mmCIF file of C-alpha atoms and ligand atoms in Angstrom:
data_model
loop_
_atom_site.group_PDB
_atom_site.id
_atom_site.type_symbol
_atom_site.label_atom_id
_atom_site.label_comp_id
_atom_site.label_asym_id
_atom_site.label_seq_id
_atom_site.Cartn_x
_atom_site.Cartn_y
_atom_site.Cartn_z
ATOM 1 C CA MET A 17 101.776 -34.729 109.331
ATOM 2 C CA THR A 18 104.631 -36.377 107.437
ATOM 3 C CA GLN A 19 104.547 -40.160 107.352
ATOM 4 C CA ILE A 20 108.036 -41.476 108.088
ATOM 5 C CA PRO A 21 109.157 -44.507 106.034
ATOM 6 C CA LEU A 22 108.051 -47.982 107.117
ATOM 7 C CA ILE A 23 110.523 -50.846 106.763
ATOM 8 C CA ASN A 24 109.614 -54.514 106.959
ATOM 9 C CA PHE A 25 112.445 -56.370 108.681
ATOM 10 C CA GLU A 26 111.222 -59.639 107.139
ATOM 11 C CA ASP A 27 111.839 -58.415 103.585
ATOM 12 C CA ASP A 28 114.945 -59.841 101.911
ATOM 13 C CA PRO A 29 118.209 -58.177 103.035
ATOM 14 C CA ALA A 30 118.768 -56.280 99.755
ATOM 15 C CA THR A 31 115.275 -54.741 99.969
ATOM 16 C CA VAL A 32 115.821 -53.789 103.635
ATOM 17 C CA ARG A 33 119.156 -52.200 102.717
ATOM 18 C CA GLU A 34 117.634 -50.144 99.896
ATOM 19 C CA ALA A 35 114.809 -49.045 102.180
ATOM 20 C CA ILE A 36 117.314 -47.979 104.868
ATOM 21 C CA ILE A 37 119.268 -45.932 102.315
ATOM 22 C CA GLU A 38 116.152 -44.178 101.086
ATOM 23 C CA ALA A 39 114.862 -43.520 104.613
ATOM 24 C CA CYS A 40 118.152 -42.257 106.026
ATOM 25 C CA GLU A 41 119.171 -40.058 103.088
ATOM 26 C CA ASP A 42 115.919 -38.222 103.544
ATOM 27 C CA TYR A 43 114.715 -38.537 107.161
ATOM 28 C CA GLY A 44 117.236 -40.483 109.275
ATOM 29 C CA ILE A 45 114.246 -42.115 110.965
ATOM 30 C CA PHE A 46 111.888 -44.972 110.098
ATOM 31 C CA ASN A 47 109.383 -47.350 111.636
ATOM 32 C CA LEU A 48 110.379 -51.009 111.684
ATOM 33 C CA VAL A 49 107.742 -53.734 111.575
ATOM 34 C CA ASN A 50 108.068 -57.519 111.804
ATOM 35 C CA HIS A 51 111.161 -57.075 113.923
ATOM 36 C CA PRO A 52 112.453 -59.833 116.184
ATOM 37 C CA LEU A 53 111.432 -58.202 119.494
ATOM 38 C CA ALA A 54 108.453 -60.348 120.365
ATOM 39 C CA ASN A 55 105.347 -58.328 121.115
ATOM 40 C CA ASP A 56 104.908 -59.762 124.600
ATOM 41 C CA ILE A 57 108.351 -58.502 125.606
ATOM 42 C CA ASN A 58 107.494 -55.087 124.211
ATOM 43 C CA ARG A 59 104.279 -54.988 126.194
ATOM 44 C CA ASP A 60 105.895 -56.297 129.363
ATOM 45 C CA ALA A 61 108.696 -53.721 129.174
ATOM 46 C CA LEU A 62 106.215 -50.889 128.718
ATOM 47 C CA SER A 63 103.954 -52.003 131.569
ATOM 48 C CA GLU A 64 106.960 -52.423 133.890
ATOM 49 C CA THR A 65 108.064 -48.909 132.889
ATOM 50 C CA THR A 66 104.636 -47.542 133.816
ATOM 51 C CA LEU A 67 104.696 -49.369 137.153
ATOM 52 C CA PHE A 68 108.160 -48.056 137.940
ATOM 53 C CA PHE A 69 107.194 -44.413 137.450
ATOM 54 C CA THR A 70 103.919 -44.720 139.356
ATOM 55 C CA GLN A 71 105.885 -45.501 142.538
ATOM 56 C CA SER A 72 106.123 -42.810 145.207
ATOM 57 C CA MET A 73 108.726 -40.068 144.867
ATOM 58 C CA ALA A 74 110.587 -41.557 147.883
ATOM 59 C CA GLU A 75 110.864 -44.957 146.157
ATOM 60 C CA LYS A 76 112.161 -43.327 142.980
ATOM 61 C CA GLN A 77 114.598 -41.115 144.889
ATOM 62 C CA ALA A 78 116.003 -44.289 146.509
ATOM 63 C CA VAL A 79 117.476 -45.201 143.105
ATOM 64 C CA VAL A 80 118.447 -41.700 141.979
ATOM 65 C CA ARG A 81 121.565 -41.227 139.870
ATOM 66 C CA THR A 82 124.585 -39.392 141.280
ATOM 67 C CA LEU A 83 127.491 -37.415 139.888
ATOM 68 C CA ASP A 84 129.638 -40.579 140.206
ATOM 69 C CA ASN A 85 127.172 -43.054 138.726
ATOM 70 C CA PRO A 86 125.070 -42.173 135.665
ATOM 71 C CA TRP A 87 122.572 -45.045 136.130
ATOM 72 C CA GLY A 88 119.286 -44.709 137.955
ATOM 73 C CA TYR A 89 116.340 -42.355 138.268
ATOM 74 C CA TYR A 90 116.466 -38.640 137.468
ATOM 75 C CA ASP A 91 113.889 -35.894 137.076
ATOM 76 C CA ARG A 92 115.883 -32.760 136.261
ATOM 77 C CA GLU A 93 117.680 -33.506 133.004
ATOM 78 C CA LEU A 94 118.471 -30.475 130.895
ATOM 79 C CA THR A 95 118.488 -30.314 127.114
ATOM 80 C CA LYS A 96 119.712 -27.041 125.650
ATOM 81 C CA GLN A 97 119.760 -25.547 129.162
ATOM 82 C CA ARG A 98 116.028 -26.128 129.818
ATOM 83 C CA ARG A 99 114.665 -28.705 132.277
ATOM 84 C CA ASP A 100 112.874 -31.391 130.302
ATOM 85 C CA ARG A 101 109.362 -32.151 131.563
ATOM 86 C CA LYS A 102 110.027 -35.820 132.120
ATOM 87 C CA GLU A 103 111.405 -38.422 134.482
ATOM 88 C CA ILE A 104 113.897 -41.084 133.420
ATOM 89 C CA PHE A 105 115.551 -44.312 134.563
ATOM 90 C CA ASP A 106 118.827 -45.177 132.791
ATOM 91 C CA PHE A 107 120.871 -48.367 132.907
ATOM 92 C CA GLY A 108 123.834 -49.781 131.019
ATOM 93 C CA PRO A 109 127.392 -51.099 131.442
ATOM 94 C CA GLY A 110 130.347 -49.794 133.447
ATOM 95 C CA PHE A 111 128.697 -48.800 136.754
ATOM 96 C CA SER A 112 126.525 -50.638 139.238
ATOM 97 C CA ILE A 113 122.824 -50.289 138.463
ATOM 98 C CA PRO A 114 120.601 -49.224 141.381
ATOM 99 C CA TRP A 115 117.776 -51.674 140.572
ATOM 100 C CA PRO A 116 114.739 -50.969 142.775
ATOM 101 C CA ALA A 117 114.565 -53.349 145.754
ATOM 102 C CA GLY A 118 111.917 -56.087 145.611
ATOM 103 C CA ARG A 119 111.169 -55.617 141.908
ATOM 104 C CA GLN A 120 112.837 -58.667 140.371
ATOM 105 C CA HIS A 121 110.436 -58.791 137.455
ATOM 106 C CA PHE A 122 111.298 -55.183 136.527
ATOM 107 C CA ARG A 123 114.993 -56.024 136.473
ATOM 108 C CA ARG A 124 114.602 -59.282 134.524
ATOM 109 C CA THR A 125 112.299 -57.666 131.972
ATOM 110 C CA MET A 126 114.613 -54.716 131.414
ATOM 111 C CA GLU A 127 117.718 -56.880 131.076
ATOM 112 C CA LEU A 128 115.996 -59.088 128.525
ATOM 113 C CA TYR A 129 114.516 -56.152 126.638
ATOM 114 C CA SER A 130 117.817 -54.262 126.359
ATOM 115 C CA ASP A 131 119.660 -57.411 125.295
ATOM 116 C CA ARG A 132 117.169 -57.971 122.457
ATOM 117 C CA CYS A 133 117.441 -54.315 121.421
ATOM 118 C CA ARG A 134 121.216 -54.629 121.329
ATOM 119 C CA HIS A 135 121.069 -57.626 119.017
ATOM 120 C CA LEU A 136 118.533 -55.957 116.765
ATOM 121 C CA SER A 137 120.624 -52.771 116.558
ATOM 122 C CA LEU A 138 123.764 -54.725 115.679
ATOM 123 C CA ASP A 139 121.857 -56.448 112.863
ATOM 124 C CA LEU A 140 120.659 -53.061 111.631
ATOM 125 C CA LEU A 141 124.211 -51.761 111.848
ATOM 126 C CA ASP A 142 125.389 -54.518 109.508
ATOM 127 C CA ALA A 143 122.792 -53.363 107.002
ATOM 128 C CA PHE A 144 123.967 -49.741 107.426
ATOM 129 C CA SER A 145 127.615 -50.793 106.783
ATOM 130 C CA GLN A 146 126.624 -52.514 103.554
ATOM 131 C CA ALA A 147 124.436 -49.584 102.579
ATOM 132 C CA LEU A 148 127.565 -47.422 102.848
ATOM 133 C CA GLY A 149 129.498 -49.736 100.548
ATOM 134 C CA ALA A 150 131.573 -51.353 103.316
ATOM 135 C CA GLU A 151 131.850 -54.912 104.647
ATOM 136 C CA SER A 152 128.880 -55.834 106.819
ATOM 137 C CA SER A 153 131.140 -55.984 109.915
ATOM 138 C CA ALA A 154 132.771 -52.568 109.276
ATOM 139 C CA LEU A 155 130.751 -50.714 111.931
ATOM 140 C CA ARG A 156 129.955 -53.636 114.239
ATOM 141 C CA ASN A 157 133.553 -53.649 115.502
ATOM 142 C CA ALA A 158 133.023 -50.222 117.050
ATOM 143 C CA PHE A 159 130.140 -51.592 119.182
ATOM 144 C CA ASP A 160 130.929 -55.234 119.837
ATOM 145 C CA PRO A 161 132.071 -56.588 122.232
ATOM 146 C CA ALA A 162 132.919 -53.282 123.992
ATOM 147 C CA HIS A 163 130.227 -50.585 123.814
ATOM 148 C CA SER A 164 128.672 -47.776 125.831
ATOM 149 C CA SER A 165 125.064 -48.441 124.847
ATOM 150 C CA PHE A 166 122.364 -47.837 127.419
ATOM 151 C CA THR A 167 118.619 -48.056 127.905
ATOM 152 C CA ARG A 168 116.445 -45.153 129.031
ATOM 153 C CA LEU A 169 112.897 -45.368 130.354
ATOM 154 C CA ASN A 170 111.036 -42.084 129.826
ATOM 155 C CA TYR A 171 107.956 -40.765 131.602
ATOM 156 C CA TYR A 172 106.393 -37.541 130.332
ATOM 157 C CA PRO A 173 103.778 -36.617 132.970
ATOM 158 C CA VAL A 174 100.861 -34.306 132.294
ATOM 159 C CA ASN A 175 101.491 -32.681 135.681
ATOM 160 C CA ASP A 176 104.962 -31.358 136.462
ATOM 161 C CA ALA A 177 105.714 -32.723 139.952
ATOM 162 C CA LEU A 178 108.521 -30.171 140.398
ATOM 163 C CA ALA A 179 106.461 -27.118 139.431
ATOM 164 C CA ASP A 180 106.395 -25.612 142.940
ATOM 165 C CA THR A 181 109.879 -26.634 144.067
ATOM 166 C CA ASP A 182 113.339 -25.084 143.830
ATOM 167 C CA ALA A 183 114.115 -27.159 140.688
ATOM 168 C CA PRO A 184 115.003 -25.153 137.555
ATOM 169 C CA ALA A 185 111.860 -24.080 135.708
ATOM 170 C CA ALA A 186 110.609 -26.607 133.171
ATOM 171 C CA GLY A 187 110.861 -25.726 129.513
ATOM 172 C CA PRO A 188 107.733 -25.905 127.348
ATOM 173 C CA LEU A 189 108.614 -29.389 126.057
ATOM 174 C CA GLY A 190 108.932 -32.988 127.272
ATOM 175 C CA ILE A 191 112.402 -32.934 125.762
ATOM 176 C CA SER A 192 113.894 -30.019 123.822
ATOM 177 C CA GLU A 193 115.149 -30.454 120.283
ATOM 178 C CA HIS A 194 118.353 -32.440 119.867
ATOM 179 C CA THR A 195 120.038 -35.083 117.778
ATOM 180 C CA ASP A 196 121.056 -38.350 119.441
ATOM 181 C CA ALA A 197 124.822 -38.502 119.883
ATOM 182 C CA GLY A 198 125.613 -42.175 119.201
ATOM 183 C CA GLY A 199 125.083 -44.803 116.512
ATOM 184 C CA LEU A 200 121.377 -45.454 116.431
ATOM 185 C CA LYS A 201 118.343 -45.534 118.662
ATOM 186 C CA VAL A 202 115.574 -48.126 119.049
ATOM 187 C CA LEU A 203 112.420 -46.514 120.422
ATOM 188 C CA GLN A 204 109.224 -48.033 121.715
ATOM 189 C CA GLN A 205 106.650 -45.268 121.906
ATOM 190 C CA GLY A 206 103.696 -46.894 123.617
ATOM 191 C CA ASP A 207 100.445 -45.561 122.195
ATOM 192 C CA VAL A 208 100.555 -41.876 123.145
ATOM 193 C CA ALA A 209 101.908 -39.494 120.483
ATOM 194 C CA GLY A 210 104.425 -36.786 121.394
ATOM 195 C CA LEU A 211 107.609 -37.361 119.382
ATOM 196 C CA GLN A 212 108.246 -34.810 116.638
ATOM 197 C CA ILE A 213 110.954 -34.543 113.979
ATOM 198 C CA TYR A 214 112.119 -31.495 112.085
ATOM 199 C CA HIS A 215 111.660 -31.960 108.353
ATOM 200 C CA ASP A 216 110.769 -28.611 106.772
ATOM 201 C CA GLY A 217 108.897 -27.785 109.997
ATOM 202 C CA TRP A 218 107.970 -29.884 113.043
ATOM 203 C CA HIS A 219 105.954 -33.055 112.437
ATOM 204 C CA ASP A 220 104.450 -35.648 114.762
ATOM 205 C CA VAL A 221 105.875 -39.157 114.514
ATOM 206 C CA SER A 222 102.818 -40.953 115.810
ATOM 207 C CA PRO A 223 103.150 -44.484 117.185
ATOM 208 C CA VAL A 224 102.459 -47.309 114.733
ATOM 209 C CA LYS A 225 101.076 -50.467 116.326
ATOM 210 C CA GLY A 226 103.746 -53.142 116.738
ATOM 211 C CA ALA A 227 106.481 -50.945 115.214
ATOM 212 C CA LEU A 228 109.738 -49.818 116.727
ATOM 213 C CA THR A 229 110.940 -46.376 115.667
ATOM 214 C CA ILE A 230 114.607 -46.336 114.638
ATOM 215 C CA ASN A 231 116.666 -43.192 114.115
ATOM 216 C CA ILE A 232 120.328 -42.622 113.505
ATOM 217 C CA GLY A 233 122.585 -40.527 115.712
ATOM 218 C CA ASP A 234 125.519 -38.192 115.079
ATOM 219 C CA MET A 235 128.080 -41.018 114.774
ATOM 220 C CA LEU A 236 126.290 -42.656 111.839
ATOM 221 C CA GLN A 237 126.031 -39.234 110.222
ATOM 222 C CA VAL A 238 129.835 -38.921 110.548
ATOM 223 C CA TRP A 239 130.557 -42.470 109.311
ATOM 224 C CA SER A 240 128.300 -41.820 106.313
ATOM 225 C CA ASN A 241 130.045 -38.470 105.607
ATOM 226 C CA ASP A 242 126.625 -36.745 105.759
ATOM 227 C CA ARG A 243 124.894 -39.124 103.357
ATOM 228 C CA PHE A 244 122.621 -40.106 106.252
ATOM 229 C CA LYS A 245 121.175 -37.389 108.470
ATOM 230 C CA ALA A 246 120.759 -37.641 112.231
ATOM 231 C CA PRO A 247 117.264 -36.159 112.615
ATOM 232 C CA LEU A 248 116.560 -33.219 114.893
ATOM 233 C CA HIS A 249 113.750 -34.290 117.200
ATOM 234 C CA ARG A 250 111.874 -33.302 120.362
ATOM 235 C CA VAL A 251 108.935 -34.485 122.452
ATOM 236 C CA ARG A 252 105.890 -32.340 123.229
ATOM 237 C CA ALA A 253 104.967 -31.845 126.879
ATOM 238 C CA SER A 254 102.181 -34.307 127.680
ATOM 239 C CA SER A 255 98.643 -32.992 127.821
ATOM 240 C CA GLY A 256 95.635 -35.222 128.248
ATOM 241 C CA SER A 257 97.566 -38.480 128.813
ATOM 242 C CA ASP A 258 100.864 -39.314 130.456
ATOM 243 C CA ARG A 259 103.358 -40.708 127.947
ATOM 244 C CA TYR A 260 105.886 -43.500 128.449
ATOM 245 C CA SER A 261 108.647 -44.568 126.089
ATOM 246 C CA ILE A 262 111.672 -46.867 126.129
ATOM 247 C CA VAL A 263 114.829 -45.977 124.267
ATOM 248 C CA PHE A 264 117.846 -48.147 123.557
ATOM 249 C CA PHE A 265 120.861 -46.075 122.483
ATOM 250 C CA LEU A 266 123.449 -48.104 120.554
ATOM 251 C CA ASN A 267 126.667 -46.283 121.425
ATOM 252 C CA PRO A 268 130.288 -47.098 120.454
ATOM 253 C CA ALA A 269 133.025 -48.366 122.730
ATOM 254 C CA MET A 270 134.403 -45.490 124.797
ATOM 255 C CA ASP A 271 137.833 -45.755 123.100
ATOM 256 C CA CYS A 272 136.362 -45.603 119.611
ATOM 257 C CA VAL A 273 137.695 -42.980 117.211
ATOM 258 C CA VAL A 274 135.136 -42.080 114.548
ATOM 259 C CA THR A 275 135.943 -40.807 111.053
ATOM 260 C CA PRO A 276 133.926 -41.023 107.809
ATOM 261 C CA LEU A 277 134.120 -44.525 106.261
ATOM 262 C CA PRO A 278 136.422 -44.481 103.195
ATOM 263 C CA SER A 279 133.711 -46.222 101.168
ATOM 264 C CA ALA A 280 131.258 -43.428 102.078
ATOM 265 C CA ILE A 281 133.478 -40.657 100.720
ATOM 266 C CA ASN A 282 132.537 -39.862 97.178
ATOM 267 C CA SER A 283 135.562 -39.664 94.818
ATOM 268 C CA ARG A 284 134.952 -35.941 94.219
ATOM 269 C CA ASP A 285 134.442 -35.254 97.914
ATOM 270 C CA LYS A 286 136.576 -35.228 101.051
ATOM 271 C CA PRO A 287 135.916 -36.114 104.704
ATOM 272 C CA HIS A 288 133.403 -33.672 106.201
ATOM 273 C CA TYR A 289 134.583 -34.388 109.773
ATOM 274 C CA ARG A 290 137.873 -34.508 111.608
ATOM 275 C CA ARG A 291 138.840 -37.437 113.840
ATOM 276 C CA LEU A 292 136.450 -37.636 116.744
ATOM 277 C CA SER A 293 137.020 -39.382 120.051
ATOM 278 C CA TRP A 294 133.680 -40.832 121.174
ATOM 279 C CA ARG A 295 134.764 -40.552 124.831
ATOM 280 C CA GLU A 296 135.465 -36.839 124.451
ATOM 281 C CA PHE A 297 132.314 -36.111 122.437
ATOM 282 C CA ARG A 298 130.103 -38.123 124.806
ATOM 283 C CA GLU A 299 131.532 -36.396 127.868
ATOM 284 C CA LEU A 300 131.146 -32.920 126.418
ATOM 285 C CA ARG A 301 127.548 -33.641 125.390
ATOM 286 C CA ALA A 302 126.741 -35.176 128.796
ATOM 287 C CA GLN A 303 127.925 -32.065 130.656
ATOM 288 C CA GLY A 304 125.073 -30.182 129.053
ATOM 289 C CA ASP A 305 122.618 -32.782 130.463
ATOM 290 C CA TYR A 306 123.814 -32.225 134.022
ATOM 291 C CA GLY A 307 124.017 -28.470 134.141
ATOM 292 C CA ASP A 308 124.048 -25.183 132.354
ATOM 293 C CA TYR A 309 127.546 -24.736 130.937
ATOM 294 C CA GLY A 310 126.693 -22.414 128.068
ATOM 295 C CA GLU A 311 126.513 -23.642 124.479
ATOM 296 C CA GLU A 312 126.654 -27.437 124.270
ATOM 297 C CA VAL A 313 129.220 -29.124 122.070
ATOM 298 C CA GLN A 314 127.490 -30.468 118.968
ATOM 299 C CA ILE A 315 128.593 -32.511 115.973
ATOM 300 C CA LYS A 316 128.899 -29.358 113.843
ATOM 301 C CA HIS A 317 131.934 -28.383 115.937
ATOM 302 C CA TYR A 318 133.792 -31.367 114.413
ATOM 303 C CA ARG A 319 133.168 -30.382 110.808
ATOM 304 C CA THR A 320 136.128 -29.731 108.538
ATOM 305 C CA GLU A 321 136.127 -26.636 106.353
ATOM 306 C CA THR A 322 134.447 -27.591 103.089
HETATM 307 O O1 AKG B 424 110.432 -40.424 124.067
HETATM 308 C C1 AKG B 424 110.700 -40.347 122.878
HETATM 309 O O2 AKG B 424 109.859 -40.595 121.994
HETATM 310 C C2 AKG B 424 112.061 -39.930 122.387
HETATM 311 C C3 AKG B 424 113.044 -39.658 123.473
HETATM 312 C C4 AKG B 424 114.340 -39.137 122.981
HETATM 313 O O3 AKG B 424 114.449 -38.554 121.934
HETATM 314 C C5 AKG B 424 115.554 -39.336 123.782
HETATM 315 O O4 AKG B 424 115.439 -39.827 124.920
HETATM 316 O O5 AKG B 424 116.647 -39.012 123.264
HETATM 317 FE FE1 FE2 B 425 116.536 -38.334 121.324
#
């Protein structure tokens, strides 16, 4: 088991910045302790997540997502053309959110939790900008005020509820290997292990008490001109205990065009990526989540010849 770096958010900003550089040049993922998300909110969000998924299938299907509205419950997401063995509930901006009826506390908790995650991720983004030699606000403008960030509640059940139905067969994993498409991700893992990263082989990223796990996505890899690596990761299918997690994806404004930051391009180097429209990239990646359309578009398709 590889131990991913641990960063103390209460250290002075220069120390945090150095730690981010070291962690993201090597792993692209780290655990963050002493972060501003109060522990009671963390706990509340996780227990509300558990309660949500323990509802009956009919209650969950009442808030199912549709082709016209990406927010809500879903249990047949595909990654790399295999059905992930998990259930999800997604919410974010731009469409009406099908909050479950009569569960005000669920809604209030989730709104508060995602708002805190958004503020924390924007603070981290400022540190990333400085780490890449740019002004602290250089990346924030791509995410604030307009953004396409969203929150995902994950449930990885031991028993596959769709095993004997006409749903596509489940793959062997909770979620197949992938990189996250956007800026960065704030993950609360609960206390059941399952997340793995690829770093000279697959390694468990076990939960650390009180820590949030942060990893960068494809867009930060592009902005950094490959100095920082978006980690390939997956989640094992649950065995023994059901697993719950909450993910906040910090994603750019839909109209954002992403290119490597000038300050991140070494004087002897050139941009490793061509201009990328986040809207186009996001939509092409999302198609692969809804159905089997052959090879999914990945960030490597935007590389320039080097
Ligand atoms: O549940 C987890 O630990 C990670 C989930 C994940 O990678 C994702 O939803 O993109
Ligand atoms: Fe992911």
